[in-house]
């Protein structure tokens, strides 16, 4: 009788805990880390958020692999995250992936799971929390699209600039961009030199320039100087600064041949 009372109290406590989880919209499931990622348990929200009823889900999908039939790439992404977590000290798996929904379409979710140390039928058990990140993913996609558009406009403006412009990675010296004027000055094409070292293309050197001023540049101020380029046999008025170019900390350089009409106009404007 006492055992039955204890069991009843335990079940009621568990139901109360599950109701609390459901009330705050958390999706939780318990997985067996076998080949199928068998589902041992899930709270009501875990099932309902898929678009299926709990009964439908449990009947149709005994495992994560069964649920992701036709979406093998996403399943392997999840499984690989658990496999990697099992080798780490924290034994915690995190992965962003798509979750197919009943009425077509997908939701972007984040799975944050911990391997509990419990073993069932010879396989370890993980407790996983699902979070819907569809809104965040959509915002990121919109931001990336906007950034791409801005980059295209910026490249167009640089291409129309009458002086020379190039952008290079501060760490690797890799040429990331040069405009039409710079390509003409160097007697080359963008496609031919993009990705090569700036000191090779611009100065004809095999190692970084001893006079390189990368260490003097900042993101806030323009560094102006003049340089006699022996490789091109021309003297240039140069303006440099640091920018973030497609996620890379880079140097942007604007220059004019000092014998050009553009340089003379700029020089006269500065004198006034």
mmCIF file of N, CA and C in Angstrom, residues 161-165 179 181 185 225-227 234-239 253-267:
data_model
loop_
_atom_site.group_PDB
_atom_site.id
_atom_site.type_symbol
_atom_site.label_atom_id
_atom_site.label_comp_id
_atom_site.label_asym_id
_atom_site.label_seq_id
_atom_site.Cartn_x
_atom_site.Cartn_y
_atom_site.Cartn_z
ATOM 1 N N UNK A 161 35.240 54.531 -59.564
ATOM 2 C CA UNK A 161 36.193 55.510 -59.019
ATOM 3 C C UNK A 161 37.353 55.683 -59.994
ATOM 4 N N UNK A 162 37.758 56.919 -60.233
ATOM 5 C CA UNK A 162 38.777 57.184 -61.259
ATOM 6 C C UNK A 162 40.179 56.799 -60.814
ATOM 7 N N UNK A 163 40.399 56.673 -59.494
ATOM 8 C CA UNK A 163 41.718 56.279 -58.997
ATOM 9 C C UNK A 163 41.817 54.773 -58.811
ATOM 10 N N UNK A 164 42.949 54.357 -58.248
ATOM 11 C CA UNK A 164 43.189 52.942 -57.987
ATOM 12 C C UNK A 164 42.646 52.573 -56.608
ATOM 13 N N UNK A 165 41.992 51.429 -56.509
ATOM 14 C CA UNK A 165 41.549 50.907 -55.221
ATOM 15 C C UNK A 165 41.874 49.418 -55.154
ATOM 16 N N UNK A 179 39.760 47.506 -58.201
ATOM 17 C CA UNK A 179 38.821 48.076 -59.167
ATOM 18 C C UNK A 179 39.410 48.072 -60.575
ATOM 19 N N UNK A 181 40.302 50.490 -62.530
ATOM 20 C CA UNK A 181 41.448 51.370 -62.726
ATOM 21 C C UNK A 181 42.720 50.715 -62.227
ATOM 22 N N UNK A 185 46.065 49.811 -64.275
ATOM 23 C CA UNK A 185 47.373 50.321 -63.854
ATOM 24 C C UNK A 185 48.390 49.188 -63.754
ATOM 25 N N UNK A 225 49.931 59.126 -47.423
ATOM 26 C CA UNK A 225 51.368 59.142 -47.678
ATOM 27 C C UNK A 225 51.623 59.116 -49.181
ATOM 28 N N UNK A 226 52.861 59.313 -49.580
ATOM 29 C CA UNK A 226 53.262 59.253 -50.982
ATOM 30 C C UNK A 226 54.324 58.181 -51.138
ATOM 31 N N UNK A 227 54.292 57.484 -52.264
ATOM 32 C CA UNK A 227 55.241 56.384 -52.462
ATOM 33 C C UNK A 227 55.653 56.281 -53.929
ATOM 34 N N UNK A 234 56.189 54.660 -61.067
ATOM 35 C CA UNK A 234 55.279 55.783 -60.871
ATOM 36 C C UNK A 234 55.260 56.164 -59.392
ATOM 37 N N UNK A 235 54.929 57.427 -59.130
ATOM 38 C CA UNK A 235 54.788 57.894 -57.760
ATOM 39 C C UNK A 235 53.309 58.111 -57.480
ATOM 40 N N UNK A 236 52.865 57.633 -56.322
ATOM 41 C CA UNK A 236 51.446 57.665 -56.013
ATOM 42 C C UNK A 236 51.156 58.447 -54.734
ATOM 43 N N UNK A 237 50.052 59.156 -54.735
ATOM 44 C CA UNK A 237 49.481 59.717 -53.519
ATOM 45 C C UNK A 237 48.504 58.664 -52.989
ATOM 46 N N UNK A 238 48.692 58.244 -51.738
ATOM 47 C CA UNK A 238 47.987 57.077 -51.214
ATOM 48 C C UNK A 238 47.219 57.426 -49.941
ATOM 49 N N UNK A 239 46.045 56.802 -49.780
ATOM 50 C CA UNK A 239 45.250 56.933 -48.560
ATOM 51 C C UNK A 239 44.791 55.529 -48.149
ATOM 52 N N UNK A 253 43.085 50.537 -49.880
ATOM 53 C CA UNK A 253 44.024 51.574 -50.322
ATOM 54 C C UNK A 253 43.478 52.271 -51.564
ATOM 55 N N UNK A 254 43.436 53.607 -51.487
ATOM 56 C CA UNK A 254 43.073 54.452 -52.618
ATOM 57 C C UNK A 254 44.327 55.206 -53.031
ATOM 58 N N UNK A 255 44.609 55.226 -54.322
ATOM 59 C CA UNK A 255 45.816 55.926 -54.772
ATOM 60 C C UNK A 255 45.609 56.571 -56.132
ATOM 61 N N UNK A 256 46.402 57.638 -56.368
ATOM 62 C CA UNK A 256 46.415 58.330 -57.653
ATOM 63 C C UNK A 256 47.859 58.473 -58.117
ATOM 64 N N UNK A 257 48.063 58.261 -59.404
ATOM 65 C CA UNK A 257 49.354 58.579 -60.006
ATOM 66 C C UNK A 257 49.557 60.088 -59.867
ATOM 67 N N UNK A 258 50.684 60.505 -59.319
ATOM 68 C CA UNK A 258 50.906 61.920 -59.046
ATOM 69 C C UNK A 258 51.001 62.776 -60.308
ATOM 70 N N UNK A 259 51.137 62.134 -61.456
ATOM 71 C CA UNK A 259 51.169 62.880 -62.711
ATOM 72 C C UNK A 259 49.793 62.935 -63.370
ATOM 73 N N UNK A 260 48.817 62.288 -62.734
ATOM 74 C CA UNK A 260 47.490 62.251 -63.340
ATOM 75 C C UNK A 260 46.725 63.536 -63.073
ATOM 76 N N UNK A 261 45.712 63.789 -63.901
ATOM 77 C CA UNK A 261 44.876 64.974 -63.727
ATOM 78 C C UNK A 261 44.105 64.888 -62.412
ATOM 79 N N UNK A 262 43.711 63.657 -62.022
ATOM 80 C CA UNK A 262 42.964 63.473 -60.776
ATOM 81 C C UNK A 262 43.813 63.888 -59.580
ATOM 82 N N UNK A 263 45.109 63.515 -59.627
ATOM 83 C CA UNK A 263 45.982 63.881 -58.519
ATOM 84 C C UNK A 263 46.129 65.404 -58.431
ATOM 85 N N UNK A 264 46.309 66.044 -59.572
ATOM 86 C CA UNK A 264 46.496 67.496 -59.565
ATOM 87 C C UNK A 264 45.264 68.215 -59.026
ATOM 88 N N UNK A 265 44.086 67.727 -59.390
ATOM 89 C CA UNK A 265 42.858 68.317 -58.867
ATOM 90 C C UNK A 265 42.762 68.129 -57.354
ATOM 91 N N UNK A 266 43.090 66.922 -56.900
ATOM 92 C CA UNK A 266 43.033 66.643 -55.467
ATOM 93 C C UNK A 266 44.051 67.480 -54.711
ATOM 94 N N UNK A 267 45.210 67.653 -55.305
ATOM 95 C CA UNK A 267 46.277 68.430 -54.665
ATOM 96 C C UNK A 267 45.874 69.894 -54.563
#
